[in-house]
XYZ file of C-alpha atoms in Angstrom:
570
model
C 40.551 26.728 -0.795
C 40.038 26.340 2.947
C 38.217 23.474 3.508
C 35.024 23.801 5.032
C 34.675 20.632 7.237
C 31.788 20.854 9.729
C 32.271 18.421 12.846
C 29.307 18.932 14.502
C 27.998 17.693 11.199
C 30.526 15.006 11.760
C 29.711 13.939 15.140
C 25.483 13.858 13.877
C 26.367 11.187 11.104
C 28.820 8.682 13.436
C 27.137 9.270 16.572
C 23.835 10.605 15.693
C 22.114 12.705 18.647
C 19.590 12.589 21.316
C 17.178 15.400 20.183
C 16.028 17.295 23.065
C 14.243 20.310 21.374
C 18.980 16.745 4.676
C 18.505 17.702 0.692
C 15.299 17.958 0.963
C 13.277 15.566 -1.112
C 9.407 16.557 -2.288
C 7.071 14.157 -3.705
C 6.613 14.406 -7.811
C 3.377 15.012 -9.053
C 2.805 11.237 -10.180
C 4.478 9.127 -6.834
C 7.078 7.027 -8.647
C 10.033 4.703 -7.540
C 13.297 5.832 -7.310
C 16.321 4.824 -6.987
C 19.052 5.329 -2.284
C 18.665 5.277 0.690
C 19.694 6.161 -5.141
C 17.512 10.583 1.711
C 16.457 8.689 1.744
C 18.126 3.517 2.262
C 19.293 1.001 -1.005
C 19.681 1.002 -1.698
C 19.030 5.028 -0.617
C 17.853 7.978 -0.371
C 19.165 2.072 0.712
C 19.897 4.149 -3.206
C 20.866 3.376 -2.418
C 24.644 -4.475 -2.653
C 21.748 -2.790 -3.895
C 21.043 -2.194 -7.768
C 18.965 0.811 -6.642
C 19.247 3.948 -4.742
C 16.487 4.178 -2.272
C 13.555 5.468 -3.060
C 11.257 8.233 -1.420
C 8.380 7.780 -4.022
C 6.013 4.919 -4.223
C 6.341 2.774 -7.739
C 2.709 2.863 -8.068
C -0.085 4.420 -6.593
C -2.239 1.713 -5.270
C -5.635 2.003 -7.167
C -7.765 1.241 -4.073
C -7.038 2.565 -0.441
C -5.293 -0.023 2.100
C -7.783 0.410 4.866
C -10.908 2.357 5.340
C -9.873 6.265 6.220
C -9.939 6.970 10.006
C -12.992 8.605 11.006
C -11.552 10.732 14.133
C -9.537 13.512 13.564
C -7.120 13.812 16.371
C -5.787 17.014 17.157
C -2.212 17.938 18.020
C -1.204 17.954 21.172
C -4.185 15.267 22.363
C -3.193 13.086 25.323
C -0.615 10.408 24.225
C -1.205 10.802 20.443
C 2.296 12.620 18.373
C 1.285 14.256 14.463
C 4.239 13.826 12.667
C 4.151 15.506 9.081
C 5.878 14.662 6.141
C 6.051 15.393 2.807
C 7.291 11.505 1.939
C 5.359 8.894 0.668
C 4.642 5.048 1.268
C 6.053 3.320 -1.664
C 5.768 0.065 -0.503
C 4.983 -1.791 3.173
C 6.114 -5.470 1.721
C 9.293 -6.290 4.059
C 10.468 -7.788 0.982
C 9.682 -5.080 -1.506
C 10.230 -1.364 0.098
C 13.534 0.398 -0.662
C 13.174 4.518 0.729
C 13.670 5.903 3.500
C 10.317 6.575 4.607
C 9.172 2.962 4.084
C 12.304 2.162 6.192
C 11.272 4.597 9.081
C 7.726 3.060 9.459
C 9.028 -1.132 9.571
C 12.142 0.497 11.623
C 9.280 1.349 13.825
C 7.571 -1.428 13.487
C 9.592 -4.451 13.748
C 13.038 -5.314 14.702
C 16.293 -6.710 13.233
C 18.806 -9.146 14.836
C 21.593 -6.304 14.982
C 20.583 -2.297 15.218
C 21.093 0.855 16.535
C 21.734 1.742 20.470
C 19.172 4.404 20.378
C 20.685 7.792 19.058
C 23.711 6.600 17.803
C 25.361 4.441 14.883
C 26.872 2.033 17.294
C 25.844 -1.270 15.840
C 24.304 -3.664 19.073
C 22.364 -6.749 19.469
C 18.615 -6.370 19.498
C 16.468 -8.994 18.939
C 19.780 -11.356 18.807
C 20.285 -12.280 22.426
C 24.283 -11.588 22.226
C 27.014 -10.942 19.548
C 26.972 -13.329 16.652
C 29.397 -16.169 16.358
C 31.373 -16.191 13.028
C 33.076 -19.101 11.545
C 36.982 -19.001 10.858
C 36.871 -18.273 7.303
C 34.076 -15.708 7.835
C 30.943 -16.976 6.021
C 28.745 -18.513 8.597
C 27.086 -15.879 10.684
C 25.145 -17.552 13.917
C 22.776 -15.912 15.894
C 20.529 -16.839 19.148
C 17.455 -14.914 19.386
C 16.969 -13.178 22.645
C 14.159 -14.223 25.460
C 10.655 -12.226 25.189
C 10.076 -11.484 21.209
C 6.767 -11.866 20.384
C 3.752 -10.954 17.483
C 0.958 -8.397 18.462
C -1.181 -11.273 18.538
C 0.997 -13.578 21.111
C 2.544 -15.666 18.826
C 6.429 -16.226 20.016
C 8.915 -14.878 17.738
C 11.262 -17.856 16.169
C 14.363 -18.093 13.875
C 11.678 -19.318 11.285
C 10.234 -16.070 11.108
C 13.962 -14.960 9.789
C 14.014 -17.698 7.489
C 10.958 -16.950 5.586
C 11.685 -13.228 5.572
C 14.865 -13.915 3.597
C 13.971 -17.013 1.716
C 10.964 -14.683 0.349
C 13.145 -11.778 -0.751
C 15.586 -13.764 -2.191
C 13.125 -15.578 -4.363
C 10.657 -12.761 -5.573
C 11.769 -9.836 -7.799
C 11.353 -7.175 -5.214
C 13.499 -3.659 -4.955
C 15.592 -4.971 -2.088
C 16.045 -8.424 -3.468
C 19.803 -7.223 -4.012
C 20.227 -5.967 -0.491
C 19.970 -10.077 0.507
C 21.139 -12.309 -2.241
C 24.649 -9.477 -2.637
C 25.560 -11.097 0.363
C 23.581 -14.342 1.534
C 23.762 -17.682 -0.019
C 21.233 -18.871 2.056
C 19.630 -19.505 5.503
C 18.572 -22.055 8.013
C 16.726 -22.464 11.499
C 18.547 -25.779 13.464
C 16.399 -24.791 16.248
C 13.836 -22.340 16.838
C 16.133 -19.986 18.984
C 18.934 -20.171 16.063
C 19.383 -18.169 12.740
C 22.273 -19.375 10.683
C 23.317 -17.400 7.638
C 25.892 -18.622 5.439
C 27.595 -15.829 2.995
C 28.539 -15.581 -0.602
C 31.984 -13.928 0.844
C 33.336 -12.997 3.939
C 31.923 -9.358 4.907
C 33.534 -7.785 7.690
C 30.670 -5.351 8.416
C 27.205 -8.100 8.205
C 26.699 -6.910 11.659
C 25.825 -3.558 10.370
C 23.963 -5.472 7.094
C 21.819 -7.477 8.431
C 20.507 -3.964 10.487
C 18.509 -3.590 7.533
C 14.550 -3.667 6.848
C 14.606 -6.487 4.177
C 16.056 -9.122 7.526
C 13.606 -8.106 9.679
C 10.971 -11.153 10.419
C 7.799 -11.889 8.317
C 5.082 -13.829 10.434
C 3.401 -16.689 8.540
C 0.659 -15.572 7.245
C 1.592 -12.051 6.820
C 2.170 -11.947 3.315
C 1.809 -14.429 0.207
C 4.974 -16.462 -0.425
C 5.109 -16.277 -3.766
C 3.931 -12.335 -4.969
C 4.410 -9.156 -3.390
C 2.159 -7.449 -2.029
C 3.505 -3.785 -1.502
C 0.048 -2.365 0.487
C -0.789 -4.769 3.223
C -4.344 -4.279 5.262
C -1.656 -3.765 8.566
C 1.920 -4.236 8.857
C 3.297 -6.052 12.085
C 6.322 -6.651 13.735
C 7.995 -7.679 16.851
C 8.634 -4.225 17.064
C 6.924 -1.224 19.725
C 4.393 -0.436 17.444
C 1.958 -1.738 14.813
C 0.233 0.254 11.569
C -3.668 -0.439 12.382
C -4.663 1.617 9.319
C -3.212 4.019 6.568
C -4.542 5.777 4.135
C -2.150 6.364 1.018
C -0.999 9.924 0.520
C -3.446 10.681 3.875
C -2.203 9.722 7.048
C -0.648 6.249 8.465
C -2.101 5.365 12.096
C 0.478 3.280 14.545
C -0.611 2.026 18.024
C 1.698 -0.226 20.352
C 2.613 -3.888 19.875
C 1.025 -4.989 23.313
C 3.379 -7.669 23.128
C 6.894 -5.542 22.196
C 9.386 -7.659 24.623
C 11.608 -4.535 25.972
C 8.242 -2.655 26.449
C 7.850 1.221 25.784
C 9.235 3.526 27.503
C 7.442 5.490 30.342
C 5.857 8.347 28.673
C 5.494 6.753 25.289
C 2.953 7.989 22.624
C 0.356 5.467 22.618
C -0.451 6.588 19.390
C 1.286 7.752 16.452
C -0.248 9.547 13.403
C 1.533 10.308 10.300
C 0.023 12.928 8.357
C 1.197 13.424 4.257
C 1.918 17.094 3.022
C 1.815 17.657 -1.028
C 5.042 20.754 -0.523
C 7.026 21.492 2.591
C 5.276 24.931 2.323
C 2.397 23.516 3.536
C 3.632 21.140 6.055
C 5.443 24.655 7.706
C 2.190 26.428 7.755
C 0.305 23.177 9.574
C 3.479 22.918 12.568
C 3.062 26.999 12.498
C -0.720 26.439 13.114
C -0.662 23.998 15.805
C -2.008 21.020 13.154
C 0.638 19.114 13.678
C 3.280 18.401 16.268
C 6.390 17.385 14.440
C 7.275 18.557 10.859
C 9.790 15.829 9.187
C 11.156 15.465 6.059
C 11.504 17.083 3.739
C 11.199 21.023 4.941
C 14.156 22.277 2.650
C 16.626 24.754 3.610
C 14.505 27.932 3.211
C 11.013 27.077 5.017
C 14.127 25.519 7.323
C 15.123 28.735 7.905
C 11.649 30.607 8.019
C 10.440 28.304 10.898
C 13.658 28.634 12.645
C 12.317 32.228 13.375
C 8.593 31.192 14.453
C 8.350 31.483 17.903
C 6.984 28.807 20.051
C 9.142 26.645 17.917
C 12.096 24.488 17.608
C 13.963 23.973 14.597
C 16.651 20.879 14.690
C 19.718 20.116 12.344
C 19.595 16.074 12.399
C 22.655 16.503 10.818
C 23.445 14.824 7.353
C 21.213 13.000 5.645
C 21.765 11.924 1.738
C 24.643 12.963 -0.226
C 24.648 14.347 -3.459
C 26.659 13.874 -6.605
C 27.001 14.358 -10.618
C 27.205 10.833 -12.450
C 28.935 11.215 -15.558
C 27.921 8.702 -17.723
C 31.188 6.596 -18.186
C 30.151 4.609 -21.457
C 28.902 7.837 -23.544
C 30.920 10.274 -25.156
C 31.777 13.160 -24.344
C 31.566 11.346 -20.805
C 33.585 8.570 -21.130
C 36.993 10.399 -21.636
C 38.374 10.701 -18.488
C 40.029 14.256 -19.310
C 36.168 15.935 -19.518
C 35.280 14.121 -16.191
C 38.166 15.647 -14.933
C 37.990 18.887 -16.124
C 34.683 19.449 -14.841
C 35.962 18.033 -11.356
C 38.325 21.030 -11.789
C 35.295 23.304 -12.062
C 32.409 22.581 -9.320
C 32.910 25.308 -6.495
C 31.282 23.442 -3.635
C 31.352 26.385 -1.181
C 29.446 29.357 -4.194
C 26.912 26.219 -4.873
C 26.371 25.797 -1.078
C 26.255 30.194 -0.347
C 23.926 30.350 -3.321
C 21.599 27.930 -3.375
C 20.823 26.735 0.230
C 21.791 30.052 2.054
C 25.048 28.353 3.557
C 22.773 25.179 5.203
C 24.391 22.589 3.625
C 28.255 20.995 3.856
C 30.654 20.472 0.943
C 31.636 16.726 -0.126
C 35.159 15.941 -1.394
C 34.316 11.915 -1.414
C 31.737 9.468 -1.578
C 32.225 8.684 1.814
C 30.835 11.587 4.294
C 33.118 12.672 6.837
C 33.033 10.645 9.856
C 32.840 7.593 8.504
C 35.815 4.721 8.297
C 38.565 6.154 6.353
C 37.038 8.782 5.262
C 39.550 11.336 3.202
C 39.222 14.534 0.856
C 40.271 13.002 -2.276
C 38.456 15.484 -4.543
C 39.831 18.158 -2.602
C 43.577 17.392 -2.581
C 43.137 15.989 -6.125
C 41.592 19.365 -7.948
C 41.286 22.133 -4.830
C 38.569 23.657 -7.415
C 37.988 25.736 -9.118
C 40.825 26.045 -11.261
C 39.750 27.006 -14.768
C 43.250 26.944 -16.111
C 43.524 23.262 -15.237
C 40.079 22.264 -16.787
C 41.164 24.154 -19.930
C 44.444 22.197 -20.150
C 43.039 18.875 -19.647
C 40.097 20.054 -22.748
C 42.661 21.246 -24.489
C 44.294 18.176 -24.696
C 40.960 16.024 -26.055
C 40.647 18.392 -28.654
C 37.973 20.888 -27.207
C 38.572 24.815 -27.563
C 36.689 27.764 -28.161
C 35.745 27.313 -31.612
C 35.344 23.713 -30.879
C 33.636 23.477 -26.977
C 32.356 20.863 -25.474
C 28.619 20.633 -25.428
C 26.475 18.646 -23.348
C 23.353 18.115 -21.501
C 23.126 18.559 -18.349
C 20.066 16.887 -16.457
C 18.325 17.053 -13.306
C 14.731 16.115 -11.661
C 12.950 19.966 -10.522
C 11.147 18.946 -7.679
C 12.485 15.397 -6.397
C 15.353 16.499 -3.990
C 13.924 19.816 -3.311
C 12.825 23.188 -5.020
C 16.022 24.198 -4.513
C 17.974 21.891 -7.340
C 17.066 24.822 -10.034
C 19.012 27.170 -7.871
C 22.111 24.126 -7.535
C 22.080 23.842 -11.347
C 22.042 27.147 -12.891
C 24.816 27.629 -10.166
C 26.808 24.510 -11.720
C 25.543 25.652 -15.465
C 28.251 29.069 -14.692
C 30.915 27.065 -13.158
C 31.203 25.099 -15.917
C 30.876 27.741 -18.491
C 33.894 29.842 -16.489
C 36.021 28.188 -19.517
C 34.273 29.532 -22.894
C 35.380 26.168 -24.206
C 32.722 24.616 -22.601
C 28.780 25.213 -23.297
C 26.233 23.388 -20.763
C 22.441 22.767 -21.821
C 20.569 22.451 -18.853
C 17.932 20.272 -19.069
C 15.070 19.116 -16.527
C 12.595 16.051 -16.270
C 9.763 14.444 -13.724
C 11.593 12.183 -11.507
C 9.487 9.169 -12.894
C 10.747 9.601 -16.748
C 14.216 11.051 -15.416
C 15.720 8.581 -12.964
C 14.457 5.883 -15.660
C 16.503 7.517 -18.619
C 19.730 8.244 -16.386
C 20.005 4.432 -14.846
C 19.417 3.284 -18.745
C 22.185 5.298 -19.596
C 20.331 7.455 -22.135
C 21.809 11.166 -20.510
C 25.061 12.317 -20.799
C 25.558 13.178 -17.230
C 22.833 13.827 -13.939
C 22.615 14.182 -10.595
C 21.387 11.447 -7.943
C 21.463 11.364 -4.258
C 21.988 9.044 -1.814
C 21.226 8.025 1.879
C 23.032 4.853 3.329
C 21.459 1.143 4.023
C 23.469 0.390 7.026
C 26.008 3.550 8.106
C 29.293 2.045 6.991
C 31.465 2.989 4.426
C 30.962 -0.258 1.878
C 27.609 0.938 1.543
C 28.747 4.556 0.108
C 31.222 3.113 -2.334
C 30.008 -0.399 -3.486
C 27.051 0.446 -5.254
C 28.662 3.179 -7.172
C 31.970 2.691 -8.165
C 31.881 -1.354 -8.012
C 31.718 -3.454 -11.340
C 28.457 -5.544 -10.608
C 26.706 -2.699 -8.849
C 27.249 0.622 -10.702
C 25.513 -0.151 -14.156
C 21.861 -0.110 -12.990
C 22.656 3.116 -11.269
C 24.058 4.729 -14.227
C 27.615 5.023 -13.631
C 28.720 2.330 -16.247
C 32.321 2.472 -14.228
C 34.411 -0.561 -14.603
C 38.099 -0.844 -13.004
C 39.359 -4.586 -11.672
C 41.841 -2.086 -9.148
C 38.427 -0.925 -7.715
C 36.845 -4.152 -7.675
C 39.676 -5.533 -5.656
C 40.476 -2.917 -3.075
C 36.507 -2.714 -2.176
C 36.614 -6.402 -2.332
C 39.517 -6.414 0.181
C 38.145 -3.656 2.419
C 34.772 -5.634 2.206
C 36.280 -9.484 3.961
C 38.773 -7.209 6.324
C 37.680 -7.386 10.258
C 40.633 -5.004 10.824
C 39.371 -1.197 11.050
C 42.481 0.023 10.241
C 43.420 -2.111 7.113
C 39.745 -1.459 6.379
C 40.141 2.467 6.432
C 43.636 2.359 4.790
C 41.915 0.029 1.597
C 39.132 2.429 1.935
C 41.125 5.510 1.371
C 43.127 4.087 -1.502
C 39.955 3.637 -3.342
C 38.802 7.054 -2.758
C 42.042 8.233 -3.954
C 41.440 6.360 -7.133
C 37.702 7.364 -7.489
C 39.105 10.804 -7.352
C 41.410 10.295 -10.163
C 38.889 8.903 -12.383
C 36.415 10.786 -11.550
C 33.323 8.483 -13.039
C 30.799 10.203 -10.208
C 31.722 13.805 -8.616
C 30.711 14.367 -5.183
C 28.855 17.730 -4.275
C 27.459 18.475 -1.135
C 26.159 16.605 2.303
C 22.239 17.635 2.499
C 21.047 18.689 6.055
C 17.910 17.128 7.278
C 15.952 19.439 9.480
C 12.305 18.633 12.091
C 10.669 21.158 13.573
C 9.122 20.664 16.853
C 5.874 22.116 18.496
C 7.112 23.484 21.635
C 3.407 23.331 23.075
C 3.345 19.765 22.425
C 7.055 18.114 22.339
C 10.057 18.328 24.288
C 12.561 16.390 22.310
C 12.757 13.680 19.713
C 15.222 10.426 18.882
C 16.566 10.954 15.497
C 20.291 9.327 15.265
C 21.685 7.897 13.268
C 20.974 10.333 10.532
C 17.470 9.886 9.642
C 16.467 7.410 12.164
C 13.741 8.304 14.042
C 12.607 6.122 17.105
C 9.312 7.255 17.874
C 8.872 5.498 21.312
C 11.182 7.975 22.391
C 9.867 11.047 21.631
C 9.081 13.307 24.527
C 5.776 15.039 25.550
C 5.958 18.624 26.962
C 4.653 18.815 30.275
């Protein structure tokens, strides 16, 4: 099989892209918690290091709204003021708590981390941190100085204390990124009020690129209680450009600027920014179509994708890859846990028919955990099983027993609506491939994402399907909670190996990029031999902009979106 690599898909996840004109995820019925970055995150979806995937559906609806609904009712296209659609949801706005991608879009937006993003790309750069960090010989004290100009929305100057209690908070309450922090930080002090020292569990090699994530951003005194969460704040602040001054759940989230953001907006800013909540993309298409809204953002899906791509008077734009998703065997139940059915099936999943059929050719196979692009990135899958070959699956079944008057039977599960309409399409799909071989007979089986992701991370299915959108874009973060002994069981991959352990361990403390990426693609090598979660595609992300209205948006790296910089039409 030719492989089908993609590199202006490539170039979107390393680089990301300046804008100037993934699988989609839509909302269940009842807003629940996932679990990754397991579009969004995670653990994340930031899902997602972390014990969860992240999420892109709240863990409760709040019983009472946060603020008062807004009264005015902006139109699109009003002077300084951006719609954004979406058909995410807030599942949480406690620094300390939230773990999806859309939680981590709004406090990205918000406030501001010691390391981030040069705006666009993945290159990891100093923000609030006035320089690079200093890092002690043996690689587990972290020291940074806080730059010059950092302050609240109501004056108060930003100090290292602000860190402190961010982390100290998260550490010691039970909330979904708890794990994000106390993976990796034994704990945290303030010598001076310019100074954050962090002092590791183990040397990490990449904490420049961890500590770019939402739970290290700042919490100002005050802000929240110390000792609960409290995942629906009146406001959320930061020392970031903008600040939420009201939201109303599943309705629309109102952001105005931080008059006291230190680098200070950009000329031409939006001086407000209103995000507006859609229950289907259908109807998110129809309000950018009607001039409702200006910006239509996650999730559209690959067909109303395609359908606005053809409106004119709009612009449809690939962001590129966004999550990744993958089967997860489960390792500890039979008939999963022999490693000749997790095999044989690898020897069965056409990536290319699943990708033709169900997404009209939109998406981008996956041969690894690790997307292409990223630091050692290989094709293990690929030049392990170049499926499909039904005559090696049959050999391998053959071998455990399994034949025609004896298949192998099992349950095959998925969530309908939670990464798109279009997993019904991906599974029947998947339900033939497998069944190519009549010694093996598939019940597909579906389930709210709620009940679903809650029976697969308990290890109560056979085998499922989970997705996954990075914490910080580096390749620990796509391996480590998956195929890592103290991460994978709460994500329902129950895979154990002490070779694994060691050479993510390894790549993990290495400073060296290329002992990294060589430690990085022996462990890909051996997650492709056996084979305890099976990579399937790379999920394209698509916004659609108002051309009457917008000129170009930030979005980079994948999923990012910087909303100081999006640009007006004139």
């Amino acid at each position: 099989m030719l492989k089908r690599l993609h590199w202006l898909v490539v170039a979107l996840l390393v680089f990301g892209l300046v804008l100037t004109a993934c699988a989609p995820q839509e909302p269940a019925e009842e807003p629940t918690v996932e679990e990754p970055a397991v579009e969004e995150p995670a653990a994340e979806e930031p899902t997602e290091e972390p014990t969860e995937e992240p999420t892109e559906e709240p863990t409760e609806e709040p019983t009472e709204e946060a603020t008062e609904e807004a009264t005015e009712e902006p139109a699109a296209g009003e002077a300084g003021t951006v719609i954004i659609g979406t058909t995410d949801q807030i599942s949480s706005l406690d620094y300390s708590d939230a773990y999806s991608v859309h939680d981590w879009e709004l406090m990205r937006n918000v406030n501001a981390t010691l390391m981030g993003y040069e705006p666009g790309t993945a290159n990891i750069v100093p923000v609030v941190a006035a320089g690079e960090p200093e890092v002690s010989e043996d690689g587990l004290t972290w020291t940074f100085t806080i730059g010059e100009g950092w302050a609240w929305p109501d004056g108060t100057p930003l100090v290292a204390g602000d860190y402190v209690r961010g982390i100290e908070r998260t550490m010691n309450l039970e909330g979904d990124v708890q794990g994000l922090v106390t993976t990796y930080v034994e704990s945290i002090e303030a010598p001076d009020d310019q100074t954050v020292v962090f002092n590791l569990t183990q040397p990490r090699g990449d904490f420049a690129q961890i500590v770019s994530g939402s739970p290290y951003m700042p919490q100002q005194e005050g802000q929240f209680p110390e000792d609960e969460l409290n995942k629906f704040p009146e406001t959320l602040v930061g020392v970031g450009p903008y600040q939420i001054t009201q939201y109303t759940v599943n309705e629309q989230v109102v952001l105005e600027p931080n008059p006291n953001y230190g680098p200070g907006l950009p000329d031409g800013a939006p001086q407000r920014v209103i995000i507006r909540y859609f229950e289907d993309p259908t109807q998110m298409g129809l309000a950018v179509e009607n001039g409702e809204i200006d910006v239509a953002w996650r999730t559209l899906g690959p067909i109303e994708a395609a359908r606005l791509g053809d409106v004119e008077g709009l612009t449809l734009v690939n962001t590129g890859g966004g999550g990744i998703r993958f089967l997860v065997p489960n390792n500890a139940m039979d008939p999963m846990s022999d490693k000749n059915v997790r095999q044989a099936l690898a020897y069965l999943v056409d990536r290319d028919e699943i990708i033709d059929r169900a997404v009209q050719g939109r998406n981008d196979p996956l041969y690894s955990m690790v997307p292409p692009g990223f630091l050692g990135a290989n094709e293990a899958f690929l030049d392990r099983y170049d499926a499909p070959n039904v005559e090696a699956a049959e050999e391998l079944l053959t071998a455990s027993g399994y034949s025609e008057d004896n298949p192998l039977v099992f349950d095959l599960w998925y969530p309908p609506e939670h990464y798109g309409t279009h997993a019904a399409q991906i599974f029947q799909v998947l339900e033939e491939q497998f069944e190519a071989t009549p010694m093996i007979q598939v019940n597909l089986q579906s389930q709210e994402w709620s009940t679903y992701v809650t029976a697969l991370t308990n290890g109560e299915y056979p085998i499922g399907y989970l997705g996954w959108f990075f914490d910080y874009p580096d390749t620990s973060n796509y391996m480590e909670p998956f195929v890592q002994s103290n991460f994978s069981p709460d994500l329902g991959v129950n895979y154990a190996s002490e070779e694994m352990d060691q050479l993510l361990a390894d790549a993990a403390a290495e400073t060296d990029d290329d002992a990294r990426a060589e430690l990085y693609q022996q462990a890909q090598d051996l997650l492709a031999e056996d084979a305890p979660v099976i990579p399937l595609t790379i999920e394209t992300e698509f916004a659609v902009l108002n051309d009457a209205t917008i000129a170009g948006v930030t979005i980079g790296p994948a999923l990012v979106f910087d909303y100081q910089y999006i640009e007006f039409a004139q």
